[in-house]
Amino acid sequence: MLSDQLIRIIESHAEELTRGTLEVLQSSPHTRAYHGLSANELHDRLFEIYHDLGHWLLWNTDQSIQARYEELGKQRFKEGVPLAQVLWSLVLIKEHLRDSIGSSMSADSALELHRERELFRLIGRFFDRALCYTAEAYEREASRQAAAAKATHGMDQAGSSLYKRLHIH
């Protein structure tokens, strides 16, 4: 089982991880749309990830991951952030976390190495699910809005046609 100590290290460094990741997201060419998003909102969302990571990793609460990242997918679609950039942001968050863990920990024993590998496995699982739930919700929101726009456009055309037939301008 994963060491509580490793989780506590991540959670106790949540603010530092958040600041570093915020810099990455707001400067990466893969996340240009994030450069214009509210730094405060991004900070809060990133901090939530790092602060609550232990809960998500240890208790495999897939439903909470699903709910959280479906919300993110819908929100980013509404903000006009391209899906590729949303997914890149999650990849960059994961990479920053793994790089930070790797540079701050030294696996001096087989047990510590095992714990670190288990942590990386669980982090990978968490972010894989976050990516999928985000993409699914983003695509559902895009389809929903496209259908709504099509329905509205169809009504506009039908109404316009009626006005023309009635000679109302």
PDB file of C-alpha atoms in Angstrom, residues 45-145:
ATOM      1  CA  ARG A  45      -8.196  24.526  -9.187  1.00  0.00           C
ATOM      2  CA  LEU A  46      -4.546  23.455  -9.127  1.00  0.00           C
ATOM      3  CA  PHE A  47      -4.360  23.752  -5.370  1.00  0.00           C
ATOM      4  CA  GLU A  48      -7.467  21.585  -5.074  1.00  0.00           C
ATOM      5  CA  ILE A  49      -5.808  18.875  -7.169  1.00  0.00           C
ATOM      6  CA  TYR A  50      -2.670  18.785  -5.058  1.00  0.00           C
ATOM      7  CA  HIS A  51      -4.394  19.276  -1.721  1.00  0.00           C
ATOM      8  CA  ASP A  52      -6.958  16.499  -2.355  1.00  0.00           C
ATOM      9  CA  LEU A  53      -4.680  14.143  -4.272  1.00  0.00           C
ATOM     10  CA  GLY A  54      -4.231  11.780  -1.348  1.00  0.00           C
ATOM     11  CA  HIS A  55      -7.963  11.293  -1.018  1.00  0.00           C
ATOM     12  CA  TRP A  56      -8.309  10.544  -4.720  1.00  0.00           C
ATOM     13  CA  LEU A  57      -5.290   8.221  -4.810  1.00  0.00           C
ATOM     14  CA  LEU A  58      -5.903   6.274  -1.634  1.00  0.00           C
ATOM     15  CA  TRP A  59      -9.639   5.799  -1.823  1.00  0.00           C
ATOM     16  CA  ASN A  60     -10.049   5.438  -5.588  1.00  0.00           C
ATOM     17  CA  THR A  61     -13.104   7.657  -5.580  1.00  0.00           C
ATOM     18  CA  ASP A  62     -13.773   7.374  -9.282  1.00  0.00           C
ATOM     19  CA  GLN A  63     -17.144   9.109  -8.957  1.00  0.00           C
ATOM     20  CA  SER A  64     -15.580  12.231  -7.442  1.00  0.00           C
ATOM     21  CA  ILE A  65     -12.898  12.265 -10.145  1.00  0.00           C
ATOM     22  CA  GLN A  66     -15.600  11.866 -12.778  1.00  0.00           C
ATOM     23  CA  ALA A  67     -17.765  14.656 -11.353  1.00  0.00           C
ATOM     24  CA  ARG A  68     -14.835  17.043 -10.970  1.00  0.00           C
ATOM     25  CA  TYR A  69     -13.380  16.524 -14.424  1.00  0.00           C
ATOM     26  CA  GLU A  70     -16.707  16.439 -16.239  1.00  0.00           C
ATOM     27  CA  GLU A  71     -17.308  19.875 -14.735  1.00  0.00           C
ATOM     28  CA  LEU A  72     -13.881  20.968 -15.976  1.00  0.00           C
ATOM     29  CA  GLY A  73     -14.570  19.694 -19.501  1.00  0.00           C
ATOM     30  CA  LYS A  74     -17.878  21.560 -19.739  1.00  0.00           C
ATOM     31  CA  GLN A  75     -16.404  24.736 -18.278  1.00  0.00           C
ATOM     32  CA  ARG A  76     -13.407  24.797 -20.602  1.00  0.00           C
ATOM     33  CA  PHE A  77     -15.673  24.230 -23.622  1.00  0.00           C
ATOM     34  CA  LYS A  78     -17.842  27.168 -22.572  1.00  0.00           C
ATOM     35  CA  GLU A  79     -14.701  29.291 -22.140  1.00  0.00           C
ATOM     36  CA  GLY A  80     -13.622  28.407 -25.681  1.00  0.00           C
ATOM     37  CA  VAL A  81     -10.450  26.584 -24.649  1.00  0.00           C
ATOM     38  CA  PRO A  82      -9.579  24.052 -27.375  1.00  0.00           C
ATOM     39  CA  LEU A  83      -9.814  20.437 -26.214  1.00  0.00           C
ATOM     40  CA  ALA A  84      -6.174  19.716 -27.064  1.00  0.00           C
ATOM     41  CA  GLN A  85      -5.075  22.527 -24.762  1.00  0.00           C
ATOM     42  CA  VAL A  86      -7.314  21.266 -21.951  1.00  0.00           C
ATOM     43  CA  LEU A  87      -5.740  17.824 -22.263  1.00  0.00           C
ATOM     44  CA  TRP A  88      -2.247  19.306 -22.475  1.00  0.00           C
ATOM     45  CA  SER A  89      -2.907  21.180 -19.254  1.00  0.00           C
ATOM     46  CA  LEU A  90      -3.623  17.906 -17.447  1.00  0.00           C
ATOM     47  CA  VAL A  91      -0.512  16.306 -18.927  1.00  0.00           C
ATOM     48  CA  LEU A  92       1.614  19.268 -17.809  1.00  0.00           C
ATOM     49  CA  ILE A  93       0.126  19.138 -14.299  1.00  0.00           C
ATOM     50  CA  LYS A  94       0.956  15.437 -14.062  1.00  0.00           C
ATOM     51  CA  GLU A  95       4.486  15.955 -15.401  1.00  0.00           C
ATOM     52  CA  HIS A  96       5.163  18.802 -12.993  1.00  0.00           C
ATOM     53  CA  LEU A  97       3.965  16.684 -10.080  1.00  0.00           C
ATOM     54  CA  ARG A  98       6.038  13.667 -11.086  1.00  0.00           C
ATOM     55  CA  ASP A  99       9.133  15.811 -11.710  1.00  0.00           C
ATOM     56  CA  SER A 100       8.717  17.435  -8.296  1.00  0.00           C
ATOM     57  CA  ILE A 101       8.336  14.084  -6.579  1.00  0.00           C
ATOM     58  CA  GLY A 102      11.324  12.659  -8.413  1.00  0.00           C
ATOM     59  CA  SER A 103      13.580  15.548  -7.479  1.00  0.00           C
ATOM     60  CA  SER A 104      12.508  15.693  -3.831  1.00  0.00           C
ATOM     61  CA  MET A 105      12.623  12.008  -3.021  1.00  0.00           C
ATOM     62  CA  SER A 106      15.418   9.539  -2.964  1.00  0.00           C
ATOM     63  CA  ALA A 107      14.580   5.886  -2.988  1.00  0.00           C
ATOM     64  CA  ASP A 108      17.315   4.594  -0.678  1.00  0.00           C
ATOM     65  CA  SER A 109      15.748   1.200  -0.156  1.00  0.00           C
ATOM     66  CA  ALA A 110      13.731  -1.325  -2.098  1.00  0.00           C
ATOM     67  CA  LEU A 111      10.679  -0.469  -0.011  1.00  0.00           C
ATOM     68  CA  GLU A 112      11.002   3.264  -0.732  1.00  0.00           C
ATOM     69  CA  LEU A 113      11.498   2.543  -4.434  1.00  0.00           C
ATOM     70  CA  HIS A 114       8.390   0.353  -4.388  1.00  0.00           C
ATOM     71  CA  ARG A 115       6.373   3.104  -2.693  1.00  0.00           C
ATOM     72  CA  GLU A 116       7.555   5.706  -5.185  1.00  0.00           C
ATOM     73  CA  ARG A 117       6.672   3.453  -8.131  1.00  0.00           C
ATOM     74  CA  GLU A 118       3.257   2.748  -6.596  1.00  0.00           C
ATOM     75  CA  LEU A 119       2.688   6.485  -6.159  1.00  0.00           C
ATOM     76  CA  PHE A 120       3.606   7.127  -9.804  1.00  0.00           C
ATOM     77  CA  ARG A 121       1.257   4.334 -10.898  1.00  0.00           C
ATOM     78  CA  LEU A 122      -1.632   5.808  -8.925  1.00  0.00           C
ATOM     79  CA  ILE A 123      -0.889   9.314 -10.176  1.00  0.00           C
ATOM     80  CA  GLY A 124      -0.920   7.976 -13.736  1.00  0.00           C
ATOM     81  CA  ARG A 125      -4.252   6.225 -13.110  1.00  0.00           C
ATOM     82  CA  PHE A 126      -5.763   9.385 -11.626  1.00  0.00           C
ATOM     83  CA  PHE A 127      -4.677  11.594 -14.521  1.00  0.00           C
ATOM     84  CA  ASP A 128      -5.687   9.004 -17.156  1.00  0.00           C
ATOM     85  CA  ARG A 129      -9.209   9.070 -15.743  1.00  0.00           C
ATOM     86  CA  ALA A 130      -9.174  12.856 -15.430  1.00  0.00           C
ATOM     87  CA  LEU A 131      -8.193  13.125 -19.115  1.00  0.00           C
ATOM     88  CA  CYS A 132     -10.948  10.761 -20.247  1.00  0.00           C
ATOM     89  CA  TYR A 133     -13.721  12.297 -18.149  1.00  0.00           C
ATOM     90  CA  THR A 134     -12.683  15.793 -19.225  1.00  0.00           C
ATOM     91  CA  ALA A 135     -12.640  14.878 -22.922  1.00  0.00           C
ATOM     92  CA  GLU A 136     -15.971  13.040 -22.722  1.00  0.00           C
ATOM     93  CA  ALA A 137     -17.710  15.960 -21.023  1.00  0.00           C
ATOM     94  CA  TYR A 138     -16.107  18.485 -23.384  1.00  0.00           C
ATOM     95  CA  GLU A 139     -17.327  16.534 -26.408  1.00  0.00           C
ATOM     96  CA  ARG A 140     -20.825  16.070 -24.925  1.00  0.00           C
ATOM     97  CA  GLU A 141     -21.063  19.808 -24.280  1.00  0.00           C
ATOM     98  CA  ALA A 142     -19.863  20.555 -27.818  1.00  0.00           C
ATOM     99  CA  SER A 143     -22.480  18.165 -29.256  1.00  0.00           C
ATOM    100  CA  ARG A 144     -25.210  19.590 -27.034  1.00  0.00           C
ATOM    101  CA  GLN A 145     -24.406  23.144 -28.061  1.00  0.00           C
TER     102      GLN A 145
END
